[in-house]
Backbone as ProteinMPNN parsed JSONL, in Angstrom:
{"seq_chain_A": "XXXXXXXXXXXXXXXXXXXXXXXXXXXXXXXXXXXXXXXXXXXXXXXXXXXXXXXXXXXXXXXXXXXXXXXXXXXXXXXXXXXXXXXXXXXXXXXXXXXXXXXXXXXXXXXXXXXXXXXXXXXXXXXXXXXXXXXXXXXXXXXXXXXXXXXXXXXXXXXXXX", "coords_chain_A": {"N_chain_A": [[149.152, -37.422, -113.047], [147.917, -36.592, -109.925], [144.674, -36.384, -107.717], [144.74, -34.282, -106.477], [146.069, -32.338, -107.982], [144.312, -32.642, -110.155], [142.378, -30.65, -109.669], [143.45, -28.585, -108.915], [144.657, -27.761, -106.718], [147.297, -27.099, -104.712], [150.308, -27.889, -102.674], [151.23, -26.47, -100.588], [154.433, -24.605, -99.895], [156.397, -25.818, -97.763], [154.814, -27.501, -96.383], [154.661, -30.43, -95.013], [153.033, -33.767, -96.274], [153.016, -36.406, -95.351], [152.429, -40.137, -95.426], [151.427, -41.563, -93.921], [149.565, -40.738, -91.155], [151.377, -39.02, -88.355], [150.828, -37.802, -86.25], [150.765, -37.299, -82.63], [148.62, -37.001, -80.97], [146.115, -37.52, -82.877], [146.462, -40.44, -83.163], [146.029, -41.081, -80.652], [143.23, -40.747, -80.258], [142.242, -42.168, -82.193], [142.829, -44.393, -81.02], [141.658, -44.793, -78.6], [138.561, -44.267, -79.691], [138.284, -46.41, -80.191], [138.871, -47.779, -78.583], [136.995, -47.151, -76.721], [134.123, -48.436, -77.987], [134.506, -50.913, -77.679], [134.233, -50.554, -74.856], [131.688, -49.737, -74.376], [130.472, -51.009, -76.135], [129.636, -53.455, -74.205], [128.948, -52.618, -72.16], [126.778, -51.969, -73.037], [124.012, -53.6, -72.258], [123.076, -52.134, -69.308], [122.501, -50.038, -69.641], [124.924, -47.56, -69.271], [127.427, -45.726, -70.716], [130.734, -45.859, -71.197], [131.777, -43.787, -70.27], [130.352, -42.581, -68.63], [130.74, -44.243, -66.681], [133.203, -44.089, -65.742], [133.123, -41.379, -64.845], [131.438, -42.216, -62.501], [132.923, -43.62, -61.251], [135.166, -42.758, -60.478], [134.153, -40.994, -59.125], [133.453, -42.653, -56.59], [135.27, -43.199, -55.798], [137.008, -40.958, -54.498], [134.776, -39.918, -52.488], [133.332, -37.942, -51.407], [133.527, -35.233, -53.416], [134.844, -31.469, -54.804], [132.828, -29.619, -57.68], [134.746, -28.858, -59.122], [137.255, -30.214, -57.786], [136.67, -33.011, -58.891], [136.135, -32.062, -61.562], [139.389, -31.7, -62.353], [140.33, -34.125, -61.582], [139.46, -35.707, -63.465], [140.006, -34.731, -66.157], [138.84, -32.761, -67.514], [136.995, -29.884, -68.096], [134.837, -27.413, -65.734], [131.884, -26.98, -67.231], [131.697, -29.295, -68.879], [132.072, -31.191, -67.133], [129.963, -30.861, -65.773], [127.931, -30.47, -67.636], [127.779, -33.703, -68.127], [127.005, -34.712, -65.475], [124.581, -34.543, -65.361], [122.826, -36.396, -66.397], [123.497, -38.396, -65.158], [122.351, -37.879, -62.95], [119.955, -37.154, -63.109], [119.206, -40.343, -63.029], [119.333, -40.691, -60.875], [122.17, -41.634, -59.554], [123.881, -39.803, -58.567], [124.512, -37.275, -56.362], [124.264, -33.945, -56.962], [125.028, -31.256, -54.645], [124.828, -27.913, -52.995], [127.627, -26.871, -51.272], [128.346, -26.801, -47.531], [129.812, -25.415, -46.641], [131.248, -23.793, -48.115], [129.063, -21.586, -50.388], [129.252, -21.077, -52.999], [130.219, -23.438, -53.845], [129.86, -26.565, -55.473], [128.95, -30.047, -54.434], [129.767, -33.026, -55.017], [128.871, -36.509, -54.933], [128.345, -40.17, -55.088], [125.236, -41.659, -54.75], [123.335, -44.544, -53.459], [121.899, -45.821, -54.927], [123.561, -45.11, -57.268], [125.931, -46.484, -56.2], [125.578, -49.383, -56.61], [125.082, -49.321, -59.353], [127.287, -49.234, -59.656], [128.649, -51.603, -58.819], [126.932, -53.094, -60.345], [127.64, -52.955, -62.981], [129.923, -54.135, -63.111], [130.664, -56.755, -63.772], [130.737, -56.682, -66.824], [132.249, -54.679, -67.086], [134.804, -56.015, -66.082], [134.551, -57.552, -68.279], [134.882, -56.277, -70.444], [137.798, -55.61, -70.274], [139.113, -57.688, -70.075], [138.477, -58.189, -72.909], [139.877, -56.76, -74.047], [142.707, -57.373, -73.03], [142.94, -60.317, -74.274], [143.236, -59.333, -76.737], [145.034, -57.702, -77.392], [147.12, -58.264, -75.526], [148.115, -59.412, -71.681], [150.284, -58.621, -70.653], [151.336, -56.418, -72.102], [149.538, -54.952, -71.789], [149.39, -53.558, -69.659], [152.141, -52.355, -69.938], [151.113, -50.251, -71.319], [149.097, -49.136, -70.122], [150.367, -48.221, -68.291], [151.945, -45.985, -69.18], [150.019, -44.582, -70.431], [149.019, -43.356, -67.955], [151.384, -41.771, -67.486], [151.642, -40.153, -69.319], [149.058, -38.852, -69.408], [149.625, -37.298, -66.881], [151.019, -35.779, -67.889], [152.307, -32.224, -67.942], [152.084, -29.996, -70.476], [154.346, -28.043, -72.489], [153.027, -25.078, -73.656], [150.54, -25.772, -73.372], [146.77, -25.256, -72.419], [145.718, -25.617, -68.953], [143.716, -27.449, -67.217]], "CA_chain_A": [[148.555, -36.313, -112.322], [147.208, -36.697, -109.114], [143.325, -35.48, -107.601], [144.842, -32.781, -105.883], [146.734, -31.623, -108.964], [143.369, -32.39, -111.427], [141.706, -29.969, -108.821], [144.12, -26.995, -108.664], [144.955, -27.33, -105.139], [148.751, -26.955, -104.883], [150.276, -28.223, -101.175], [151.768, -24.816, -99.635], [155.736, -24.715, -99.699], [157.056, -26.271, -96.258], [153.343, -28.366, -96.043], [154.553, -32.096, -95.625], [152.113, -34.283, -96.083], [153.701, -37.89, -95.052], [151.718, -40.734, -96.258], [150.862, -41.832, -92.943], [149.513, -39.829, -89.861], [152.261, -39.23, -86.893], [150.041, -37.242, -84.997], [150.319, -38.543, -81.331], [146.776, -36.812, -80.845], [145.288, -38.314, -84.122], [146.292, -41.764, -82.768], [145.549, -41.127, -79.173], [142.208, -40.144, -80.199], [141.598, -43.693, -82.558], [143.101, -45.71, -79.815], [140.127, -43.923, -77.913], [137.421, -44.644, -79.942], [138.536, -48.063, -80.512], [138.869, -48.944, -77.073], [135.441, -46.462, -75.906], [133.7, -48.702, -78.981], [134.261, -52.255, -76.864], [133.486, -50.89, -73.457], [130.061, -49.353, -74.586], [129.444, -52.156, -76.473], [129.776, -54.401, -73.456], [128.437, -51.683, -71.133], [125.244, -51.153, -73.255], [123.298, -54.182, -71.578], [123.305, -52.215, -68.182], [122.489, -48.718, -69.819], [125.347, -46.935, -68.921], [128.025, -45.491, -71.256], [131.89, -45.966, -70.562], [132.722, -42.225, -70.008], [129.682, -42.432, -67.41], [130.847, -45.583, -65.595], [134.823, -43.894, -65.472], [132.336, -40.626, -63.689], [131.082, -42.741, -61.325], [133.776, -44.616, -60.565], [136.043, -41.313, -59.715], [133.407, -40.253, -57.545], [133.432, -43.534, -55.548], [137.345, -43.126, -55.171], [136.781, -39.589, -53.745], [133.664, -40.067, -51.844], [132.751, -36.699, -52.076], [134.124, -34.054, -54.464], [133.682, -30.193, -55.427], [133.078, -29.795, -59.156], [136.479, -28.059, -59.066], [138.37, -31.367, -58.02], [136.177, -33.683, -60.324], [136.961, -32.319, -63.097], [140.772, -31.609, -62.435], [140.66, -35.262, -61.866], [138.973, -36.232, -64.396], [140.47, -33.853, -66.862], [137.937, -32.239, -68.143], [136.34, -28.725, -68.081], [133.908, -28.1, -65.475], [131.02, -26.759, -68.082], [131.848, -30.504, -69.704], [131.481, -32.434, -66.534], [128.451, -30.14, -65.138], [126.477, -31.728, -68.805], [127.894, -35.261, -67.53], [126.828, -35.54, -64.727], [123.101, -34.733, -65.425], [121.783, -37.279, -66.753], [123.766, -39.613, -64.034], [121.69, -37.39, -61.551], [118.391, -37.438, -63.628], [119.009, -41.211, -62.899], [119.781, -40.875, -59.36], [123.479, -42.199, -59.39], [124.922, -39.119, -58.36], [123.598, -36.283, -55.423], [125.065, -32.307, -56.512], [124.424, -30.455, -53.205], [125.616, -26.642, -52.556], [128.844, -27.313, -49.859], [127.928, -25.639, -46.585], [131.465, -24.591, -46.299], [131.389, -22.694, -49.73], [128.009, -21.978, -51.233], [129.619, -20.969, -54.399], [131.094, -24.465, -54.435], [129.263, -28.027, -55.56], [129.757, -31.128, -54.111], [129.374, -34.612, -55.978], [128.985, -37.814, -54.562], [127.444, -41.4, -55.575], [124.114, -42.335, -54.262], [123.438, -45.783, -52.817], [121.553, -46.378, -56.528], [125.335, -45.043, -57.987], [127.66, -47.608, -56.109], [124.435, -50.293, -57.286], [125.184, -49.251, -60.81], [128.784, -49.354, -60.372], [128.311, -53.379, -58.476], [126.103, -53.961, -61.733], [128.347, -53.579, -64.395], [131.509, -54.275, -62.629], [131.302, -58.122, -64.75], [130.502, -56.373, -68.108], [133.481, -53.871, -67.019], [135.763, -56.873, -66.771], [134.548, -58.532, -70.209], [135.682, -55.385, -71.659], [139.191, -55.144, -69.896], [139.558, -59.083, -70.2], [138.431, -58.668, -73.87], [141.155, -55.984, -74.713], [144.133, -57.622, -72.636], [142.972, -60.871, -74.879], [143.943, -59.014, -77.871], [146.34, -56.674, -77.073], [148.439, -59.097, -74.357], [147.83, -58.809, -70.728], [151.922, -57.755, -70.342], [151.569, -55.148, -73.165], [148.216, -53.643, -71.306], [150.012, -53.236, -68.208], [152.937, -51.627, -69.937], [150.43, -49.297, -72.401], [148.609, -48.369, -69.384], [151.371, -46.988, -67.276], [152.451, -44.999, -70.373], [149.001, -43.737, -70.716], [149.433, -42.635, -67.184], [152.263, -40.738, -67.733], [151.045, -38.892, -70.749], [147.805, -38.178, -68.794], [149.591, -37.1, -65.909], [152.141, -34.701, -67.711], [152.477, -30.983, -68.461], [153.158, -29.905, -71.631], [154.414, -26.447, -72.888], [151.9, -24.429, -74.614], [149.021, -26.318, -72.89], [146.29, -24.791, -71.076], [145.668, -26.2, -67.503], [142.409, -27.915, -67.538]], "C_chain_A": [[147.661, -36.88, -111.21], [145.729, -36.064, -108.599], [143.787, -34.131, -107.365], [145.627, -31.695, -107.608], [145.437, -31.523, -110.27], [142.429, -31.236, -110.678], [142.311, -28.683, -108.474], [144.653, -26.607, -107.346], [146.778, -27.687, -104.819], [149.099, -27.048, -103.058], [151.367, -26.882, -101.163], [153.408, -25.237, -99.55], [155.798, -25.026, -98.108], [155.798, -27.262, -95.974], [154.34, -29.708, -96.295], [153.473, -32.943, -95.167], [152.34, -36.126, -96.061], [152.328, -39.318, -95.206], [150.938, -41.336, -95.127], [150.896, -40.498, -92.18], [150.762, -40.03, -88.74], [151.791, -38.549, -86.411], [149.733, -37.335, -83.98], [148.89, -38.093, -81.028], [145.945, -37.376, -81.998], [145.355, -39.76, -83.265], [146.06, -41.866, -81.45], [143.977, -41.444, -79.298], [141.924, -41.603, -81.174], [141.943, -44.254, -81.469], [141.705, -45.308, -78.788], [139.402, -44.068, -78.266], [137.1, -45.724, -80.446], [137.957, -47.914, -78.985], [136.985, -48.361, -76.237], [134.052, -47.415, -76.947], [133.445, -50.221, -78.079], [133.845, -51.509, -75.74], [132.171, -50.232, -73.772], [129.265, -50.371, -74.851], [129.055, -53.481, -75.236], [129.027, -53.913, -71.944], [126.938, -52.14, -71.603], [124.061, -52.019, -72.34], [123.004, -53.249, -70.029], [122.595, -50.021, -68.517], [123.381, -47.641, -70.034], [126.464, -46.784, -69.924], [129.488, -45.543, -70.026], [132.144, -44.782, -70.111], [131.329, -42.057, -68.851], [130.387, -43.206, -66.223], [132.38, -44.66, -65.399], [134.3, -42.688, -64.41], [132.263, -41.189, -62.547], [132.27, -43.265, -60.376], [134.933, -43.521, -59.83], [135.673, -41.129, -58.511], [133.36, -41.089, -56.303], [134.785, -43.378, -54.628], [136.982, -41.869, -54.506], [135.396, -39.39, -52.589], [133.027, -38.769, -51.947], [133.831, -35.872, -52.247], [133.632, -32.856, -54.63], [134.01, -30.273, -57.079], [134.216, -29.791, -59.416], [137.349, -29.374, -59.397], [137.818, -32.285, -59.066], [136.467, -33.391, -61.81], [138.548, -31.989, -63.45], [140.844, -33.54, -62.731], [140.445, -36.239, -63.341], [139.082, -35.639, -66.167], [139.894, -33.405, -67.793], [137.117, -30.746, -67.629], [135.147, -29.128, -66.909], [132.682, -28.088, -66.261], [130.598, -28.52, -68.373], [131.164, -31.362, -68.545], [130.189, -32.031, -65.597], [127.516, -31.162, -66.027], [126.465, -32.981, -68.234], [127.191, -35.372, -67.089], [124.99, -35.268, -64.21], [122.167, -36.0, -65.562], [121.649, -38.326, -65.659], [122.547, -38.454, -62.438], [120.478, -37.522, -61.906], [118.19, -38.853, -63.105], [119.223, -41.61, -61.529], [121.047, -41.254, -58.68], [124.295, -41.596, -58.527], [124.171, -38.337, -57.186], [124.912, -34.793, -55.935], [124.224, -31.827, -55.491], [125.64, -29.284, -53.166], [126.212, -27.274, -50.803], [128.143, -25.915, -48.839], [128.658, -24.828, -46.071], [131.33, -23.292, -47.171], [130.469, -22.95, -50.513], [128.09, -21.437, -52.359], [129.851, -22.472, -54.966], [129.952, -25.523, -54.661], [129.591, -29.009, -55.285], [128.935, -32.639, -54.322], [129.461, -35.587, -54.811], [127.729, -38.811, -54.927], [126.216, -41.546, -54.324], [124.075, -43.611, -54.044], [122.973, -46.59, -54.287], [123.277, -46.047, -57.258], [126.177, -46.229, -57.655], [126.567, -48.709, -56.473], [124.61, -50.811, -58.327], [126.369, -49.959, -60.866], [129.01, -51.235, -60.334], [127.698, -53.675, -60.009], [126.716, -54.123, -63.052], [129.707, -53.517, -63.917], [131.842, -55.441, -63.679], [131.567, -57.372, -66.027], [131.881, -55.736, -68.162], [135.139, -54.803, -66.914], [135.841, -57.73, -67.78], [135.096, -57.58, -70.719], [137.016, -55.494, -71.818], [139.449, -56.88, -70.418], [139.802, -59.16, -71.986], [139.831, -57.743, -74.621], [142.045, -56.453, -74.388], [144.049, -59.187, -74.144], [143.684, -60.574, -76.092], [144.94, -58.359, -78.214], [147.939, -57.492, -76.381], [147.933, -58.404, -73.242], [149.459, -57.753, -70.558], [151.646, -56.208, -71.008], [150.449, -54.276, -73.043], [148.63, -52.806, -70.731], [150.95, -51.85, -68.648], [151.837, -50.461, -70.888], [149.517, -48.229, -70.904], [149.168, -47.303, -68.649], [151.735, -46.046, -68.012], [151.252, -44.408, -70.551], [148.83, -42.572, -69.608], [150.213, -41.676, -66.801], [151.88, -39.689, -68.723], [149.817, -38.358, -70.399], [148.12, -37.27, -67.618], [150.777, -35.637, -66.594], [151.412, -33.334, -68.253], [153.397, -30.831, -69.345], [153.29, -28.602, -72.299], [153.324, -26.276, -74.246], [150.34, -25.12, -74.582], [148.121, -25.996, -72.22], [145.703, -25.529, -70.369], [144.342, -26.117, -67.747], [141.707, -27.346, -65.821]], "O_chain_A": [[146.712, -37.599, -111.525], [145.537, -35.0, -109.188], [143.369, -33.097, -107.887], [145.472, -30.517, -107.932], [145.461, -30.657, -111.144], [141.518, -30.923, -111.445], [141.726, -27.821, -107.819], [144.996, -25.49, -106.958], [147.142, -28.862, -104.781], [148.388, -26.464, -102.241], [152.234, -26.684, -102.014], [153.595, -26.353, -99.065], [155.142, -24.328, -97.334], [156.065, -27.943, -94.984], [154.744, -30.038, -97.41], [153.021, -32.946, -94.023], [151.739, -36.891, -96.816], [151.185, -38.945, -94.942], [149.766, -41.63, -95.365], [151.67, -39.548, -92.296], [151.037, -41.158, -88.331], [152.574, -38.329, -85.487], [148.525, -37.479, -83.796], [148.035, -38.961, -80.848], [144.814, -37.693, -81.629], [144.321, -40.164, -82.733], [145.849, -43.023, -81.085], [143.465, -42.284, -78.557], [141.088, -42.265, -80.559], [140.974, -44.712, -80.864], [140.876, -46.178, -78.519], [138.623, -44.185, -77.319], [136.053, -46.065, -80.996], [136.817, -47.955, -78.522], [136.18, -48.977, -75.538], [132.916, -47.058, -76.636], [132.297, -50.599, -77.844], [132.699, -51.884, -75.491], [131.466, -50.474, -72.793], [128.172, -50.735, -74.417], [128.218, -54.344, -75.501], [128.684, -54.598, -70.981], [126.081, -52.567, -70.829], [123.226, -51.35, -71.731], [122.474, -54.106, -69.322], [122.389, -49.127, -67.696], [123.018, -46.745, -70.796], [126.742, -47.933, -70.267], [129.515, -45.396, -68.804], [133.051, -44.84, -69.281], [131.534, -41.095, -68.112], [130.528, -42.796, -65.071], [132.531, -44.773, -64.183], [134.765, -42.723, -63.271], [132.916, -40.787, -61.584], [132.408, -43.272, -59.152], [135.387, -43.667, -58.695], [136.219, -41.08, -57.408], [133.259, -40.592, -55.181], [135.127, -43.417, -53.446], [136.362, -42.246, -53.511], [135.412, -38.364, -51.909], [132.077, -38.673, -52.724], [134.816, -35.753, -51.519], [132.414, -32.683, -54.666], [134.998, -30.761, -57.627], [134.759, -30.748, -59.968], [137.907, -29.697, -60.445], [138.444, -32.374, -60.122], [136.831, -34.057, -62.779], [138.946, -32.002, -64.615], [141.265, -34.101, -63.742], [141.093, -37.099, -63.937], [138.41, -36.039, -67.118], [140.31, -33.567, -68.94], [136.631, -30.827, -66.501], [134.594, -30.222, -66.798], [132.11, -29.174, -66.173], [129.475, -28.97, -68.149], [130.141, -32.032, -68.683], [129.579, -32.804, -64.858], [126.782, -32.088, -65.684], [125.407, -33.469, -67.835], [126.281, -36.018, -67.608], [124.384, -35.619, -63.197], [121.147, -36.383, -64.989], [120.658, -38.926, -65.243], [122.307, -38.667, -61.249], [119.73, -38.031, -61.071], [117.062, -38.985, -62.629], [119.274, -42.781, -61.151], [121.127, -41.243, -57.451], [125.155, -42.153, -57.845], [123.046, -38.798, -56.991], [126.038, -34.65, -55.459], [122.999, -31.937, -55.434], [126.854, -29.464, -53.251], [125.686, -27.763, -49.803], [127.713, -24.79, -49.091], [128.456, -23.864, -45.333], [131.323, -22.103, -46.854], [130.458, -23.931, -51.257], [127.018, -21.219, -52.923], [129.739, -22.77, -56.156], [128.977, -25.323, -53.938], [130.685, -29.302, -55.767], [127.878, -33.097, -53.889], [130.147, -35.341, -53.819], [126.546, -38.488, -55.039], [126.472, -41.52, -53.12], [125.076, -44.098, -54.569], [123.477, -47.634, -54.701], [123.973, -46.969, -57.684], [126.908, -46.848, -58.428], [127.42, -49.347, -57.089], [124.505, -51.999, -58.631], [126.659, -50.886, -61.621], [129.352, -51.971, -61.259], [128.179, -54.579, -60.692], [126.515, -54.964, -63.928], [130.535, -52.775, -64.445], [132.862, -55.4, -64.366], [132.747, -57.413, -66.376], [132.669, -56.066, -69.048], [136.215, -54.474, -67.415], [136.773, -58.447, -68.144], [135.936, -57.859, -71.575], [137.577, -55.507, -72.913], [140.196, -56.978, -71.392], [140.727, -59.777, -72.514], [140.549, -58.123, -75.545], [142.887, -56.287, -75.271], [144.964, -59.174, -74.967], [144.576, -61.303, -76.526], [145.617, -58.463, -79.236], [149.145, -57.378, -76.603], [147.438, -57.279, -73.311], [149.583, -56.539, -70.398], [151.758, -55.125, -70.433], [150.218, -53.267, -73.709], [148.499, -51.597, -70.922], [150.819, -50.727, -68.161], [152.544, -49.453, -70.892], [149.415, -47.006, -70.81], [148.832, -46.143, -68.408], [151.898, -44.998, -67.387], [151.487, -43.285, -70.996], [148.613, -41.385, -69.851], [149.922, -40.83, -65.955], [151.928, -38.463, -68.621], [149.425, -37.385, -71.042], [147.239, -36.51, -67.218], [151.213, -34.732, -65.883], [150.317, -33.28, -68.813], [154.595, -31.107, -69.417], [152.247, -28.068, -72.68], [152.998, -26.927, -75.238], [149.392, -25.052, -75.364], [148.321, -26.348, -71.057], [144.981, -26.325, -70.969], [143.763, -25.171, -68.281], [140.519, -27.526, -65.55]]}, "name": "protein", "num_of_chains": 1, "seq": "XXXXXXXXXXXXXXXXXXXXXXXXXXXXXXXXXXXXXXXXXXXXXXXXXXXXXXXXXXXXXXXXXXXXXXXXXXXXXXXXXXXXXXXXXXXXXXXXXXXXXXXXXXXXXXXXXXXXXXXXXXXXXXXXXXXXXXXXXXXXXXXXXXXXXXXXXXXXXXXXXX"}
């Protein structure tokens, strides 16, 4: 007799429960807090969290942004990347300014302290990447990355548009 069976809990007709996870979002989501686990830790000297430094680094590529495109790009809600990008503004990294085009709209861009930050942990940002191709393979980054790209970049039925 198993727990679930000394416990009364009976698995639901059609429930399979396979001994491993195949969940591509279950394992998306460890491969994710694996890999967000080294670049923090390698970040932390510098202050800045990895899901800040990937912020910043958007915003450099775009020079300036309205919330709108930031968080399409960055695929995330804007509510989500409004919280973000507080603190990076509490710290001066970032400038939101109402667009004079559209004063409904917001428009992001790095501060001269932001591209500073980004120069400052650019090494730490390649100990991380250096330390994952080390273990992973550089070949088998390359190819994991482009595949991440694709699966970041697709549409998938029954998904709502971020």
């Amino acid at each position: 007799m198993n727990d679930r069976q000394k416990r009364g809990v009976a698995v639901p007709e059609g429930l399979n429960i396979p001994p491993q996870a195949t969940c591509h979002a279950t394992y998306l989501r460890k491969a994710t807090r694996r890999i967000t686990l080294l670049y923090d830790a390698l970040l932390a000297p510098s202050g800045l969290r990895s899901t800040q430094r990937s912020i910043l680094m958007q915003i450099a590529r775009c020079e300036v942004a309205s919330m709108s495109e930031l968080a399409a790009l960055l695929l995330i809600d804007r509510s989500a990347l409004a919280q973000n990008l507080k603190p990076l503004e509490r710290e001066g990294w970032v400038q939101v300014q109402v667009d004079p085009a559209d004063k409904r709209s917001r428009l992001v861009s790095l501060t001269r302290a932001g591209m500073d930050k980004l120069l400052e942990t650019q090494p730490l940002w390649q100990q991380a990447q250096a330390s994952f191709e080390k273990t992973y393979g550089a070949e088998r980054a390359v190819v994991l990355r482009q595949a991440l790209i694709d699966v970041a970049a697709g549409e998938y039925e029954g998904a709502d548009p971020v």
